[in-house]
Amino acid sequence: MQVENLTNDQLAELLVTDRYDEELRRRALALRRKIYGNKVFVRGLIEFTNYCKNNCYYCGLRCENKNLQRYRLTADEILQCADEGYALGFRTFVLQGGEDVYFTDEVLVPLVTELHHRHPDVAITLSVGERSRESYARLRQAGAERYLLRHETANPDHYARLHPVAQTLSNRKRCLQDLKELGYAVGSGFMVGSPFQTPMNLVEDIHFLQELQPAMIGIGPFLSHRDTPFWNEPNGDLQLTLRLIALLRIFFPHALIPATTALATLAENGRELGMAYGANVLMPNLTPAVVRKQYLLYDNKVTGGVEDAQSLEQLKERMAIDGWDIVVDRGDVQ
Ligand code: 5AD
Ligand code: SF4
């Protein structure tokens, strides 16, 4: 079966059956092996603030959630996390946070500059949401090379059912376009099984990514959070997520595709399953343990164990069982 030649309807059909999963998995794995061998890239994730001015209906960090204790790391704490990560062997850091108004360019630019000077051989990745083109340009100038910003869903009506009116798909797309034009390696992606999502929405997501051609594609199952409007919605499906990872690998052979924390939360062996279906990136957490449990996008988010960057050796051992080799590398697209 050539998935590249399927019509939209056929692709939507393919998404709702497990009949071809073995075939998809084998093809995805062969492509992944051809391009990246057995290598697994790791990113040190620093969740530096859980303040957010936005109010996404699915996310536990939404501003209307008053049951969350908010935290913000200081510049020194962030730099310390990075130093620790560097010593552990990480050559890329992901500075991830909610859209925290405290982190203006005046605060963020000097931080990125300092990080870049301390560790010039590290790829600095930002994941701090929607900002102006000028802001993205300044941060790029300061040394940030990559930017993660999921589109969440490529269908405007679906987008409007997941976000308040103040947040629009068109602005999200504008941001992604700006980031690309400014020379960032861009990561985008979507949640699998978010409320109201149809198989055709997922086909639209794939088409959107085909237009954008991002270097990185992050997907994970939607997981409900008790303090959000979607508290009673079912979680995304494991097998559908894995099927999509395989399809994305087939459509984007060179992409950097993580086995996400959400996947590892849904299934204990989620990371391994993600790898088996074509993922090639893991993002262990470098956030200080004292605040890590407050970065709760969804309920039961896994922390500790091999999720900790500090446990990189254990993660290496666990991956080695399946023949994967975690490498000390910036992990650029190949
Ligand atoms: N379940 C799964 N993923 C979520 N995200 C936010 N909330 C949830 C949730 N409840 C994802 C979004 C966002 C990324 C940082 O985390 O896709 O882009
Ligand atoms: Fe804020 Fe991001 Fe959560 Fe939306 S998904 S509420 S922007 S942290």
Short mmCIF file of C-alpha atoms and ligand atoms in Angstrom, two decimals:
data_model
loop_
_atom_site.label_atom_id
_atom_site.label_comp_id
_atom_site.label_asym_id
_atom_site.label_seq_id
_atom_site.Cartn_x
_atom_site.Cartn_y
_atom_site.Cartn_z
CA MET A 1 0.00 0.00 0.00
CA GLN A 2 1.39 3.41 -1.01
CA VAL A 3 0.01 5.73 1.65
CA GLU A 4 1.37 8.68 -0.31
CA ASN A 5 -1.17 8.01 -3.07
CA LEU A 6 -4.26 7.61 -0.92
CA THR A 7 -7.18 9.99 -1.28
CA ASN A 8 -8.24 11.96 1.79
CA ASP A 9 -11.15 9.59 2.34
CA GLN A 10 -8.89 6.55 2.09
CA LEU A 11 -6.41 8.09 4.49
CA ALA A 12 -9.20 8.84 6.96
CA GLU A 13 -10.31 5.20 6.62
CA LEU A 14 -6.78 4.01 7.27
CA LEU A 15 -6.68 6.01 10.48
CA VAL A 16 -9.61 4.16 12.01
CA THR A 17 -8.53 0.58 11.36
CA ASP A 18 -5.74 -1.41 12.98
CA ARG A 19 -5.59 -3.75 9.97
CA TYR A 20 -2.47 -2.18 8.46
CA ASP A 21 -0.64 -1.31 11.66
CA GLU A 22 2.04 -3.98 11.28
CA GLU A 23 2.74 -2.98 7.71
CA LEU A 24 2.87 0.71 8.63
CA ARG A 25 5.11 0.01 11.58
CA ARG A 26 7.54 -2.03 9.48
CA ARG A 27 7.74 0.60 6.77
CA ALA A 28 8.19 3.41 9.28
CA LEU A 29 10.90 1.55 11.11
CA ALA A 30 12.78 0.72 7.91
CA LEU A 31 12.80 4.41 6.90
CA ARG A 32 13.85 5.51 10.34
CA ARG A 33 16.69 2.99 10.34
CA LYS A 34 17.82 3.98 6.86
CA ILE A 35 18.15 7.65 7.84
CA TYR A 36 18.98 7.64 11.56
CA GLY A 37 20.23 4.09 12.14
CA ASN A 38 19.76 3.04 15.75
CA LYS A 39 20.43 6.52 17.06
CA VAL A 40 18.05 8.13 19.52
CA PHE A 41 18.44 11.86 20.15
CA VAL A 42 17.69 13.29 23.58
CA ARG A 43 16.59 16.81 24.50
CA GLY A 44 16.89 18.21 27.99
CA LEU A 45 13.51 19.70 28.82
CA ILE A 46 13.41 22.69 31.17
CA GLU A 47 9.85 23.64 32.11
CA PHE A 48 10.77 27.05 33.44
CA THR A 49 7.36 28.63 34.10
CA ASN A 50 3.83 27.32 34.49
CA TYR A 51 2.24 30.77 34.33
CA CYS A 52 0.15 31.20 31.22
CA LYS A 53 -2.04 34.03 30.00
CA ASN A 54 -3.91 31.72 27.65
CA ASN A 55 -6.93 29.64 28.40
CA CYS A 56 -6.78 26.59 26.13
CA TYR A 57 -9.71 24.39 27.12
CA TYR A 58 -7.58 21.24 27.29
CA CYS A 59 -4.60 22.39 29.33
CA GLY A 60 -4.05 22.34 33.07
CA LEU A 61 -1.87 25.46 32.90
CA ARG A 62 -4.75 27.60 31.53
CA CYS A 63 -5.04 30.93 33.32
CA GLU A 64 -8.49 30.14 34.70
CA ASN A 65 -7.18 27.14 36.63
CA LYS A 66 -6.92 28.53 40.15
CA ASN A 67 -6.09 25.15 41.68
CA LEU A 68 -2.56 25.20 40.39
CA GLN A 69 0.38 26.50 42.34
CA ARG A 70 2.30 28.65 39.91
CA TYR A 71 6.09 28.86 39.70
CA ARG A 72 8.68 30.62 37.66
CA LEU A 73 12.37 29.67 37.69
CA THR A 74 14.92 32.46 37.98
CA ALA A 75 17.48 32.99 35.24
CA ASP A 76 20.10 31.48 37.54
CA GLU A 77 18.00 28.39 38.16
CA ILE A 78 17.44 27.92 34.44
CA LEU A 79 21.15 28.29 33.71
CA GLN A 80 21.93 25.84 36.49
CA CYS A 81 19.56 23.28 34.96
CA ALA A 82 21.35 23.73 31.66
CA ASP A 83 24.79 23.33 33.24
CA GLU A 84 23.62 20.14 34.90
CA GLY A 85 22.16 18.91 31.63
CA TYR A 86 25.36 19.67 29.78
CA ALA A 87 27.36 17.64 32.29
CA LEU A 88 24.91 14.77 31.82
CA GLY A 89 25.57 14.78 28.08
CA PHE A 90 22.67 16.84 26.67
CA ARG A 91 23.56 18.96 23.66
CA THR A 92 20.18 20.53 23.22
CA PHE A 93 17.87 22.17 25.72
CA VAL A 94 14.21 22.90 25.32
CA LEU A 95 13.13 25.95 27.31
CA GLN A 96 9.43 25.34 27.60
CA GLY A 97 6.83 27.41 29.39
CA GLY A 98 3.32 28.76 29.35
CA GLU A 99 2.82 32.17 27.78
CA ASP A 100 4.13 33.95 30.85
CA VAL A 101 3.94 37.77 30.46
CA TYR A 102 6.89 38.10 32.83
CA PHE A 103 9.20 36.71 30.15
CA THR A 104 9.32 39.74 27.88
CA ASP A 105 12.16 40.05 25.38
CA GLU A 106 13.98 42.17 27.97
CA VAL A 107 14.11 39.11 30.23
CA LEU A 108 14.31 36.28 27.72
CA VAL A 109 16.87 37.68 25.27
CA PRO A 110 19.66 38.12 27.88
CA LEU A 111 18.89 34.64 29.19
CA VAL A 112 19.23 33.04 25.76
CA THR A 113 22.37 35.10 25.12
CA GLU A 114 23.97 33.90 28.35
CA LEU A 115 22.98 30.28 27.70
CA HIS A 116 24.42 30.49 24.20
CA HIS A 117 27.72 31.89 25.51
CA ARG A 118 28.05 29.28 28.20
CA HIS A 119 27.30 26.40 25.84
CA PRO A 120 28.01 27.42 22.24
CA ASP A 121 27.88 23.80 21.08
CA VAL A 122 24.32 23.34 22.30
CA ALA A 123 21.18 23.80 20.19
CA ILE A 124 18.86 26.11 22.11
CA THR A 125 15.22 25.28 21.54
CA LEU A 126 12.44 27.58 22.69
CA SER A 127 8.85 26.55 23.32
CA VAL A 128 7.16 29.65 24.70
CA GLY A 129 4.15 30.06 22.47
CA GLU A 130 2.93 32.86 20.27
CA ARG A 131 5.03 36.02 20.09
CA SER A 132 5.59 38.82 17.60
CA ARG A 133 7.83 38.34 14.60
CA GLU A 134 10.18 40.94 16.08
CA SER A 135 10.45 38.95 19.27
CA TYR A 136 11.19 35.73 17.38
CA ALA A 137 13.85 37.63 15.42
CA ARG A 138 15.53 38.94 18.58
CA LEU A 139 15.56 35.52 20.18
CA ARG A 140 17.00 33.99 17.02
CA GLN A 141 19.69 36.67 17.02
CA ALA A 142 20.45 35.86 20.66
CA GLY A 143 21.21 32.25 19.76
CA ALA A 144 17.97 30.27 19.74
CA GLU A 145 17.99 27.89 16.78
CA ARG A 146 14.86 25.84 17.15
CA TYR A 147 11.28 26.55 18.14
CA LEU A 148 8.49 24.18 19.13
CA LEU A 149 4.95 25.38 18.54
CA ARG A 150 2.28 22.81 17.87
CA HIS A 151 -0.54 23.86 15.57
CA GLU A 152 -2.84 21.62 17.72
CA THR A 153 -5.36 21.19 14.89
CA ALA A 154 -5.27 22.47 11.32
CA ASN A 155 -9.05 22.85 11.08
CA PRO A 156 -10.18 26.38 12.07
CA ASP A 157 -13.58 25.22 13.40
CA HIS A 158 -11.96 22.51 15.46
CA TYR A 159 -9.36 25.01 16.67
CA ALA A 160 -12.21 27.27 17.83
CA ARG A 161 -13.69 24.44 19.89
CA LEU A 162 -10.39 23.92 21.72
CA HIS A 163 -9.55 27.57 22.38
CA PRO A 164 -11.26 30.83 23.40
CA VAL A 165 -11.96 33.34 20.60
CA ALA A 166 -8.86 35.37 21.47
CA GLN A 167 -6.70 32.47 20.22
CA THR A 168 -6.88 31.76 16.51
CA LEU A 169 -5.45 29.22 14.13
CA SER A 170 -4.49 32.04 11.75
CA ASN A 171 -2.23 33.64 14.34
CA ARG A 172 -0.72 30.26 15.18
CA LYS A 173 0.02 29.76 11.49
CA ARG A 174 1.47 33.28 11.23
CA CYS A 175 3.84 32.44 14.08
CA LEU A 176 4.97 29.20 12.43
CA GLN A 177 5.53 31.00 9.12
CA ASP A 178 7.54 33.76 10.82
CA LEU A 179 9.66 31.22 12.67
CA LYS A 180 10.45 29.39 9.45
CA GLU A 181 11.32 32.57 7.59
CA LEU A 182 13.62 33.64 10.42
CA GLY A 183 15.64 30.47 10.00
CA TYR A 184 14.50 28.47 13.00
CA ALA A 185 14.26 24.70 12.77
CA VAL A 186 10.55 24.50 13.51
CA GLY A 187 8.67 21.84 15.39
CA SER A 188 4.91 21.56 15.13
CA GLY A 189 2.32 18.91 15.82
CA PHE A 190 -1.04 18.12 17.33
CA MET A 191 -2.88 16.19 19.99
CA VAL A 192 -4.39 12.84 19.08
CA GLY A 193 -7.95 12.33 20.22
CA SER A 194 -8.61 15.87 21.37
CA PRO A 195 -12.33 16.54 21.92
CA PHE A 196 -14.40 16.87 18.71
CA GLN A 197 -11.51 15.64 16.54
CA THR A 198 -12.58 13.65 13.47
CA PRO A 199 -10.41 11.36 11.33
CA MET A 200 -10.67 13.97 8.57
CA ASN A 201 -9.24 16.57 10.97
CA LEU A 202 -6.18 14.34 11.31
CA VAL A 203 -5.90 14.16 7.52
CA GLU A 204 -5.96 17.97 7.53
CA ASP A 205 -3.19 17.94 10.14
CA ILE A 206 -1.03 15.79 7.89
CA HIS A 207 -1.68 18.10 4.93
CA PHE A 208 -0.86 21.16 6.99
CA LEU A 209 2.44 19.60 8.02
CA GLN A 210 3.15 18.76 4.38
CA GLU A 211 2.85 22.48 3.60
CA LEU A 212 4.87 23.60 6.60
CA GLN A 213 7.60 20.94 6.25
CA PRO A 214 8.74 21.21 9.88
CA ALA A 215 12.03 19.69 11.04
CA MET A 216 10.31 18.27 14.13
CA ILE A 217 6.84 16.82 14.63
CA GLY A 218 5.51 16.26 18.14
CA ILE A 219 2.28 14.41 18.69
CA GLY A 220 0.79 12.83 21.77
CA PRO A 221 -2.56 11.62 23.01
CA PHE A 222 -4.96 14.13 24.50
CA LEU A 223 -5.16 13.44 28.24
CA SER A 224 -7.90 15.01 30.30
CA HIS A 225 -7.14 17.30 33.23
CA ARG A 226 -9.61 17.57 36.10
CA ASP A 227 -9.51 21.37 36.34
CA THR A 228 -10.34 22.10 32.72
CA PRO A 229 -13.62 22.25 30.76
CA PHE A 230 -12.58 18.93 29.20
CA TRP A 231 -12.30 17.13 32.54
CA ASN A 232 -14.84 14.54 31.47
CA GLU A 233 -13.55 13.89 27.95
CA PRO A 234 -11.97 10.54 27.13
CA ASN A 235 -8.22 10.29 26.67
CA GLY A 236 -6.72 9.86 23.22
CA ASP A 237 -6.20 6.34 21.94
CA LEU A 238 -2.81 4.65 22.23
CA GLN A 239 -2.97 2.65 19.02
CA LEU A 240 -4.18 5.64 16.99
CA THR A 241 -1.25 7.66 18.31
CA LEU A 242 1.22 4.93 17.34
CA ARG A 243 -0.39 4.56 13.91
CA LEU A 244 0.02 8.30 13.38
CA ILE A 245 3.67 8.21 14.45
CA ALA A 246 4.26 5.53 11.81
CA LEU A 247 2.35 7.50 9.17
CA LEU A 248 4.26 10.67 9.98
CA ARG A 249 7.55 8.80 9.64
CA ILE A 250 6.44 7.53 6.22
CA PHE A 251 5.29 10.99 5.08
CA PHE A 252 8.30 12.75 6.65
CA PRO A 253 11.19 10.28 6.60
CA HIS A 254 13.74 12.82 7.88
CA ALA A 255 11.63 14.36 10.63
CA LEU A 256 12.64 14.42 14.28
CA ILE A 257 9.71 12.74 15.99
CA PRO A 258 9.67 12.38 19.78
CA ALA A 259 8.03 9.68 21.81
CA THR A 260 6.32 12.21 24.08
CA THR A 261 5.68 12.33 27.81
CA ALA A 262 1.96 12.15 27.08
CA LEU A 263 2.53 8.83 25.32
CA ALA A 264 4.60 7.58 28.27
CA THR A 265 1.79 8.69 30.59
CA LEU A 266 -0.85 6.78 28.64
CA ALA A 267 1.21 3.57 28.58
CA GLU A 268 4.06 2.52 30.83
CA ASN A 269 6.06 1.37 27.79
CA GLY A 270 4.92 4.36 25.72
CA ARG A 271 8.46 5.49 24.94
CA GLU A 272 9.43 2.04 23.68
CA LEU A 273 6.23 1.76 21.64
CA GLY A 274 6.83 5.20 20.16
CA MET A 275 10.32 4.13 19.09
CA ALA A 276 8.97 0.88 17.64
CA TYR A 277 6.60 2.87 15.41
CA GLY A 278 9.20 5.28 14.07
CA ALA A 279 9.96 7.94 16.70
CA ASN A 280 13.62 8.92 17.11
CA VAL A 281 13.70 11.50 19.93
CA LEU A 282 13.20 11.45 23.70
CA MET A 283 12.82 14.49 25.92
CA PRO A 284 13.81 13.74 29.51
CA ASN A 285 13.00 16.35 32.11
CA LEU A 286 15.67 18.62 33.59
CA THR A 287 13.21 20.74 35.56
CA PRO A 288 14.09 20.88 39.28
CA ALA A 289 12.16 18.18 41.14
CA VAL A 290 10.61 20.69 43.58
CA VAL A 291 8.50 22.33 40.88
CA ARG A 292 8.23 19.53 38.34
CA LYS A 293 4.95 18.24 39.69
CA GLN A 294 3.39 21.67 39.13
CA TYR A 295 3.88 21.54 35.38
CA LEU A 296 0.68 19.60 34.95
CA LEU A 297 -0.71 19.93 31.45
CA TYR A 298 -2.87 16.86 32.14
CA ASP A 299 -3.64 14.47 34.98
CA ASN A 300 -1.18 11.76 36.09
CA LYS A 301 1.68 13.22 34.03
CA VAL A 302 4.64 10.94 34.64
CA THR A 303 7.57 12.36 36.55
CA GLY A 304 10.54 10.61 38.11
CA GLY A 305 12.20 7.39 36.94
CA VAL A 306 13.55 7.46 33.42
CA GLU A 307 11.55 10.64 32.76
CA ASP A 308 14.27 12.47 34.77
CA ALA A 309 17.25 13.70 32.83
CA GLN A 310 19.27 12.70 35.88
CA SER A 311 18.38 9.07 35.11
CA LEU A 312 19.83 9.23 31.61
CA GLU A 313 21.94 6.13 32.27
CA GLN A 314 18.85 4.08 33.15
CA LEU A 315 17.04 5.40 30.12
CA LYS A 316 20.05 4.36 27.99
CA GLU A 317 19.89 0.86 29.42
CA ARG A 318 16.18 0.61 28.85
CA MET A 319 16.48 1.74 25.25
CA ALA A 320 19.45 -0.56 24.64
CA ILE A 321 17.20 -3.56 25.34
CA ASP A 322 15.40 -2.75 22.09
CA GLY A 323 18.66 -2.03 20.28
CA TRP A 324 18.44 1.78 20.45
CA ASP A 325 21.49 3.90 21.09
CA ILE A 326 21.04 7.21 22.92
CA VAL A 327 23.75 9.54 21.65
CA VAL A 328 25.46 12.71 22.90
CA ASP A 329 24.58 14.92 19.96
CA ARG A 330 22.72 18.09 19.02
CA GLY A 331 20.45 15.83 17.04
CA ASP A 332 20.00 17.97 13.95
CA VAL A 333 17.76 16.85 11.14
CA GLN A 334 19.57 14.57 8.67
N1 5AD B 1 -3.25 16.46 26.89
C1 5AD B 1 -2.25 16.25 26.00
N2 5AD B 1 -1.44 17.20 25.56
C2 5AD B 1 -1.63 18.44 26.03
N3 5AD B 1 -0.99 19.59 25.77
C3 5AD B 1 -1.56 20.56 26.51
N4 5AD B 1 -2.58 20.06 27.23
C4 5AD B 1 -2.64 18.75 26.95
C5 5AD B 1 -3.48 17.68 27.37
N5 5AD B 1 -4.47 17.90 28.23
C6 5AD B 1 0.06 19.68 24.78
C7 5AD B 1 -0.29 20.71 23.72
C8 5AD B 1 0.82 21.71 23.83
C9 5AD B 1 1.93 20.91 24.48
C10 5AD B 1 2.94 21.72 25.19
O1 5AD B 1 1.26 20.05 25.37
O2 5AD B 1 -0.27 20.09 22.43
O3 5AD B 1 1.22 22.23 22.59
FE1 SF4 B 2 -0.91 27.93 27.97
FE2 SF4 B 2 0.25 26.23 26.26
FE3 SF4 B 2 -1.40 25.32 28.16
FE4 SF4 B 2 -2.42 26.71 26.12
S1 SF4 B 2 -1.37 24.70 25.99
S2 SF4 B 2 -2.91 27.03 28.31
S3 SF4 B 2 -0.79 28.19 25.73
S4 SF4 B 2 0.57 26.31 28.47
#
